[in-house]
Amino acid sequence: MTHLLSISDLTAGDIEQMMRLTDTFAEVSQRAIPKVPALRGKNIVWLFYEDSTRTRLSFEQAAKRLSADTMTFSVGSSSVKKGESLRDTVLTIEAMGVDGIVVRHGSAGVPWQIARWLDDRVSVVNAGDGWHEHPTQALLDCYTIRQERGSLDGLRIAIVGDVKHSRVARSDVLAFTALGAEVTLVGPPTLLPPSLEGWPVRVSHELDPLLPDLDVVYLLRMQRERMTEHLVPSLREYSARFGLDVRRAASLRDDALVMHPGPMNRGVEISAEVADLPRTVIIDQVRNGVAVRMGVLYLLLGSGVERVLGPELDVDPGELLAVEAEGALR
Ligand code: CP
């Protein structure tokens, strides 16, 4: 495994192993000095062509906790402004000596293109490509559900809202169903992809009848910046039919979770009150994002990759990390 581009590149067993590895890094994150030398000497660049708060900062935090060196690329203050192409930018960065590129781009497929240009010499992580995929978001979502409910197997999860423009929904569907959850996409037909052929999901255009049976309500942001067409009559009307407010949240079972990838539009897909309920685990998702991304960077750039993901070896990742850390400190 050189790159993390899509959840579809991972088996259910791979995801489970990544969850166990994340347990180890969650423990590291709670230490008084939350730092291990696992990626000392590795250099990672953040290549973000689109805005981000959670993904970018949690990758940065993850890299620091693993003792990696990092370089930040800001489109607004780079030679992209002078017309430099993506390929020239990537090759320029590679020439400086990098081991990993974490890329977010508005166009689907860019992380694959970068991986091809670099011919597997540098690990590429997809931090969100257009409407297509956001694999580390799906991994942290799986981890958060597993933390709260033990397992995803057999859980009923509704992903609600703007599925059409959502890379999070695509990656979540792949990851949740791989781990045995039953996923229903909920929204008006205009916010669902034109074809769902091959998607292992159910579809509903109503939210209210589903609520009492759900284990997880996963709300998607209404993506005003990607909505050039008028897909809903108004945000107010959308909110009235699909927004999770206190009245709708009261129909949920006591142990049902409310999730959102962020950033939220309070008062649109989720009311301000529901956003702050104890059952709403949005802040846990963000917190877990650091440990999940530590695991991803470690798997791609650390020396234990084959040993951790190799099907024939069931190595305890915690033990592996402790051994590596001890070795690096000697
Ligand atoms: N969930 C998510 O990707 O958030 P950011 O856009 O802030 O990174």
Coordinates of C-alpha atoms and ligand atoms in Angstrom, one line a residue:
M1 CA 0.0 0.0 0.0
T2 CA 1.8 3.1 -1.3
H3 CA -1.2 5.5 -1.5
L4 CA -4.6 6.0 0.1
L5 CA -6.8 7.2 -2.7
S6 CA -10.1 5.5 -2.3
I7 CA -11.9 3.4 0.3
S8 CA -12.5 0.9 -2.5
D9 CA -8.8 0.0 -2.3
L10 CA -9.3 -1.3 1.2
T11 CA -10.9 -4.6 2.2
A12 CA -13.0 -4.8 5.3
G13 CA -10.1 -6.5 7.0
D14 CA -7.8 -3.6 6.1
I15 CA -10.3 -1.1 7.6
E16 CA -10.6 -3.2 10.8
Q17 CA -6.8 -3.3 11.1
M18 CA -6.7 0.5 10.6
M19 CA -9.2 0.9 13.4
R20 CA -7.0 -1.2 15.7
L21 CA -4.0 0.8 14.7
T22 CA -6.0 4.0 15.4
D23 CA -6.6 2.7 19.0
T24 CA -2.9 2.8 19.5
F25 CA -2.5 6.3 18.2
A26 CA -5.5 7.5 20.2
E27 CA -3.6 6.2 23.3
V28 CA -0.5 8.1 22.2
S29 CA -2.6 11.3 21.8
Q30 CA -3.7 11.1 25.4
R31 CA -0.1 10.9 26.8
A32 CA 1.4 13.9 28.6
I33 CA 3.8 14.2 25.6
P34 CA 1.7 12.9 22.7
K35 CA 4.6 12.3 20.4
V36 CA 6.4 9.3 19.0
P37 CA 9.4 9.2 16.7
A38 CA 7.8 6.8 14.1
L39 CA 8.2 9.2 11.1
R40 CA 11.3 11.0 12.1
G41 CA 13.2 12.0 8.9
K42 CA 10.1 11.8 6.7
N43 CA 8.8 14.9 4.9
I44 CA 5.2 15.5 4.1
V45 CA 3.6 18.3 2.1
W46 CA 0.0 19.6 2.4
L47 CA -1.2 20.4 -1.1
F48 CA -4.6 21.9 -0.6
Y49 CA -6.2 23.6 -3.6
E50 CA -9.5 23.9 -1.6
D51 CA -10.2 25.3 1.8
S52 CA -10.1 23.1 4.8
T53 CA -10.1 23.4 8.6
R54 CA -10.5 19.9 10.0
T55 CA -8.7 17.7 7.4
R56 CA -5.7 20.0 7.0
L57 CA -5.1 20.8 10.7
S58 CA -5.6 17.2 11.8
F59 CA -3.2 15.9 9.2
E60 CA -0.7 18.5 10.5
Q61 CA -1.3 17.5 14.1
A62 CA -0.9 13.9 13.2
A63 CA 2.4 14.5 11.4
K64 CA 3.8 16.4 14.3
R65 CA 2.8 13.7 16.7
L66 CA 4.7 11.2 14.5
S67 CA 7.7 13.6 14.4
A68 CA 7.6 14.0 10.6
D69 CA 8.7 17.3 8.9
T70 CA 6.1 19.1 7.0
M71 CA 5.8 21.7 4.2
T72 CA 2.7 23.8 3.6
F73 CA 1.6 24.9 0.1
S74 CA -0.9 27.7 -0.1
V75 CA -2.4 28.2 -3.5
G76 CA -3.0 31.9 -2.9
S77 CA 0.6 32.6 -2.3
S78 CA 2.2 30.1 -4.7
S79 CA 3.3 30.2 -8.3
V80 CA -0.1 28.7 -9.3
K81 CA -1.1 32.4 -9.3
K82 CA 1.4 32.9 -12.1
G83 CA -0.1 30.1 -14.1
E84 CA 2.1 27.1 -13.0
S85 CA 0.4 23.8 -13.9
L86 CA -0.5 21.2 -11.3
R87 CA 2.0 18.8 -12.9
D88 CA 4.9 21.3 -12.7
T89 CA 3.9 22.2 -9.1
V90 CA 4.0 18.5 -8.1
L91 CA 7.3 17.8 -9.8
T92 CA 8.8 20.9 -8.3
I93 CA 7.7 19.8 -4.8
E94 CA 9.0 16.3 -5.4
A95 CA 12.5 17.7 -6.4
M96 CA 12.8 19.2 -3.0
G97 CA 12.5 15.8 -1.4
V98 CA 9.2 14.6 -0.1
D99 CA 8.0 11.3 1.1
G100 CA 4.2 12.0 1.2
I101 CA 1.8 14.4 -0.5
V102 CA -1.6 15.0 1.1
V103 CA -3.8 16.5 -1.5
R104 CA -7.2 18.2 -1.6
H105 CA -8.5 19.4 -5.0
G106 CA -11.8 20.5 -6.4
S107 CA -11.4 18.1 -9.4
A108 CA -12.2 14.4 -9.0
G109 CA -9.3 12.2 -9.9
V110 CA -6.4 14.6 -9.1
P111 CA -4.8 12.4 -6.4
W112 CA -4.7 9.5 -8.9
Q113 CA -3.1 11.8 -11.5
I114 CA -0.5 12.9 -9.0
A115 CA 0.3 9.3 -8.1
R116 CA 0.8 8.4 -11.8
W117 CA 3.1 11.4 -12.4
L118 CA 5.2 10.4 -9.4
D119 CA 5.2 6.8 -10.4
D120 CA 4.8 5.5 -6.8
R121 CA 8.0 7.3 -5.7
V122 CA 6.0 9.4 -3.2
S123 CA 2.9 8.3 -1.2
V124 CA -0.2 10.2 -2.0
V125 CA -3.2 10.6 0.3
N126 CA -6.5 11.8 -1.0
A127 CA -7.8 14.5 1.4
G128 CA -10.9 15.1 -0.8
D129 CA -11.2 15.2 -4.6
G130 CA -14.2 17.1 -5.9
W131 CA -17.5 15.3 -5.4
H132 CA -15.7 12.0 -5.6
E133 CA -14.0 10.6 -2.4
H134 CA -12.7 11.6 1.1
P135 CA -11.3 8.3 2.4
T136 CA -9.8 9.6 5.7
Q137 CA -13.2 11.1 6.6
A138 CA -14.8 7.7 6.1
L139 CA -12.2 6.0 8.3
L140 CA -12.7 8.5 11.1
D141 CA -16.4 8.2 10.8
C142 CA -16.1 4.4 11.1
Y143 CA -13.8 4.8 14.1
T144 CA -16.2 7.1 15.9
I145 CA -19.2 4.8 15.4
R146 CA -17.1 1.8 16.5
Q147 CA -16.0 3.7 19.6
E148 CA -19.6 4.4 20.5
R149 CA -21.3 1.2 19.4
G150 CA -18.5 -1.4 19.3
S151 CA -19.1 -2.4 15.7
L152 CA -20.9 -1.3 12.6
D153 CA -22.1 -4.7 11.7
G154 CA -25.9 -4.6 11.4
L155 CA -26.3 -0.9 12.2
R156 CA -28.9 1.1 10.3
I157 CA -27.3 4.3 9.1
A158 CA -29.1 7.1 7.2
I159 CA -27.0 9.5 5.2
V160 CA -29.2 12.6 4.8
G161 CA -29.0 15.5 2.4
D162 CA -26.8 16.6 -0.5
V163 CA -25.5 13.2 -1.5
K164 CA -25.1 14.3 -5.1
H165 CA -22.2 16.8 -4.3
S166 CA -20.8 14.8 -1.4
R167 CA -17.4 13.0 -1.5
V168 CA -18.0 12.1 2.1
A169 CA -21.1 10.2 1.3
R170 CA -19.4 8.2 -1.4
S171 CA -16.5 7.2 0.9
D172 CA -18.8 6.6 3.8
V173 CA -21.1 4.3 1.8
L174 CA -18.2 2.2 0.8
A175 CA -16.7 2.0 4.3
F176 CA -20.0 1.6 6.3
T177 CA -21.3 -1.2 4.0
A178 CA -17.9 -2.9 3.9
L179 CA -18.2 -3.2 7.7
G180 CA -21.7 -4.6 7.6
A181 CA -23.9 -1.6 8.1
E182 CA -27.2 -1.1 6.2
V183 CA -27.1 2.4 4.6
T184 CA -30.1 4.4 3.4
L185 CA -29.6 7.6 1.4
V186 CA -32.2 10.2 2.3
G187 CA -33.1 13.4 0.4
P188 CA -35.1 14.9 -2.4
P189 CA -34.4 13.2 -5.8
T190 CA -32.6 16.4 -6.9
L191 CA -29.9 16.0 -4.3
L192 CA -29.3 12.3 -5.0
P193 CA -27.0 11.1 -7.9
P194 CA -28.9 10.6 -11.1
S195 CA -27.9 6.9 -11.1
L196 CA -27.4 4.8 -8.0
E197 CA -26.8 1.6 -9.9
G198 CA -24.2 -0.5 -8.1
W199 CA -24.5 1.4 -4.9
P200 CA -25.2 -1.0 -2.0
V201 CA -27.8 1.3 -0.5
R202 CA -31.5 1.9 0.0
V203 CA -33.1 5.2 -0.9
S204 CA -35.8 7.2 0.8
H205 CA -37.2 10.6 0.0
E206 CA -38.6 11.0 3.5
L207 CA -36.7 11.2 6.8
D208 CA -39.4 11.1 9.5
P209 CA -40.6 7.4 9.1
L210 CA -37.0 6.2 9.3
L211 CA -35.9 8.0 12.5
P212 CA -37.2 5.6 15.2
D213 CA -35.2 2.6 13.7
L214 CA -31.9 4.4 13.0
D215 CA -28.6 3.8 14.8
V216 CA -26.9 6.7 13.1
V217 CA -28.2 9.8 11.4
Y218 CA -25.4 11.2 9.3
L219 CA -26.2 14.7 8.1
L220 CA -24.5 16.2 5.1
R221 CA -23.7 19.9 4.6
M222 CA -25.8 21.7 2.0
Q223 CA -23.0 22.7 -0.3
R224 CA -24.0 26.1 -1.5
E225 CA -20.6 26.5 -3.3
R226 CA -21.2 23.4 -5.4
M227 CA -24.8 24.0 -6.1
T228 CA -25.0 26.0 -9.3
E229 CA -28.5 24.7 -10.1
H230 CA -31.6 25.4 -7.9
L231 CA -31.9 21.9 -6.6
V232 CA -34.1 22.8 -3.7
P233 CA -36.8 25.5 -3.7
S234 CA -35.1 27.2 -0.7
L235 CA -32.8 26.2 2.2
R236 CA -35.8 26.9 4.5
E237 CA -37.9 24.4 2.7
Y238 CA -35.1 21.8 2.7
S239 CA -34.7 22.4 6.5
A240 CA -38.4 21.9 7.1
R241 CA -38.4 18.5 5.4
F242 CA -34.9 17.1 6.1
G243 CA -33.3 19.3 8.8
L244 CA -32.7 17.5 12.1
D245 CA -34.3 19.7 14.7
V246 CA -35.3 18.9 18.4
R247 CA -38.7 17.5 17.4
R248 CA -37.2 15.1 14.9
A249 CA -34.3 14.2 17.3
A250 CA -36.9 13.2 19.9
S251 CA -38.0 10.4 17.6
L252 CA -34.5 8.8 17.7
R253 CA -33.7 5.9 20.0
D254 CA -31.7 6.8 23.1
D255 CA -28.5 5.2 21.8
A256 CA -28.8 6.7 18.3
L257 CA -25.9 8.9 17.2
V258 CA -26.0 12.1 15.2
M259 CA -23.0 12.8 13.0
H260 CA -21.8 15.4 10.5
P261 CA -18.5 15.8 8.7
G262 CA -18.4 19.5 9.2
P263 CA -18.4 22.4 8.6
M264 CA -22.1 22.6 9.7
N265 CA -24.8 25.0 8.6
R266 CA -26.5 25.4 11.9
G267 CA -30.2 26.0 11.3
V268 CA -30.2 24.3 7.9
E269 CA -29.3 20.5 8.0
I270 CA -29.0 20.5 11.8
S271 CA -30.5 22.8 14.4
A272 CA -28.2 24.6 16.8
E273 CA -29.8 22.7 19.7
V274 CA -29.3 19.3 18.1
A275 CA -25.7 20.1 17.2
D276 CA -24.9 20.4 20.9
L277 CA -26.8 17.3 22.2
P278 CA -24.8 14.6 24.0
R279 CA -25.8 12.1 21.3
T280 CA -24.2 14.4 18.7
V281 CA -20.6 13.2 18.2
I282 CA -19.3 15.8 15.8
I283 CA -16.5 16.9 18.1
D284 CA -15.5 13.2 18.7
Q285 CA -15.3 12.8 14.9
V286 CA -12.8 15.7 14.8
R287 CA -10.8 14.4 17.7
N288 CA -10.6 10.9 16.2
G289 CA -9.5 12.4 12.9
V290 CA -6.1 13.1 14.4
A291 CA -5.5 9.5 15.5
V292 CA -6.9 8.1 12.3
R293 CA -4.6 10.3 10.2
M294 CA -1.7 9.3 12.4
G295 CA -2.5 5.7 11.5
V296 CA -2.8 6.5 7.8
L297 CA 0.5 8.4 7.7
Y298 CA 2.2 5.6 9.7
L299 CA 1.0 2.9 7.4
L300 CA 2.0 4.7 4.2
L301 CA 5.3 6.2 5.4
G302 CA 6.4 4.1 8.4
S303 CA 8.5 1.0 8.1
G304 CA 5.8 -1.3 9.4
V305 CA 3.5 -1.1 6.4
E306 CA 3.7 -4.6 5.0
R307 CA 3.8 -6.1 8.5
V308 CA 0.7 -4.4 9.6
L309 CA -1.4 -4.9 6.4
G310 CA 0.1 -8.2 5.4
P311 CA -2.8 -10.8 5.4
E312 CA -0.6 -13.6 6.7
L313 CA 0.7 -11.7 9.8
D314 CA -1.6 -10.5 12.5
V315 CA 0.8 -8.2 14.2
D316 CA -0.4 -6.2 17.2
P317 CA 0.0 -2.7 15.9
G318 CA 0.5 -1.4 19.5
E319 CA 3.3 -3.7 20.1
L320 CA 4.8 -2.8 16.7
L321 CA 4.7 0.9 17.4
A322 CA 6.2 0.4 20.9
V323 CA 9.1 -1.6 19.4
E324 CA 9.7 1.0 16.7
A325 CA 9.5 3.9 19.1
E326 CA 12.0 2.1 21.5
G327 CA 14.3 1.4 18.6
A328 CA 14.3 5.0 17.3
L329 CA 15.0 6.4 20.8
R330 CA 18.0 4.2 21.4
Ligands
CP1 N1 -14.9 17.3 6.9 C1 -14.0 18.0 6.3 O1 -13.4 17.6 5.3 O2 -13.8 19.3 6.8 P1 -12.8 20.4 6.2 O3 -13.3 20.8 4.9 O4 -12.8 21.5 7.3 O5 -11.5 19.7 6.1

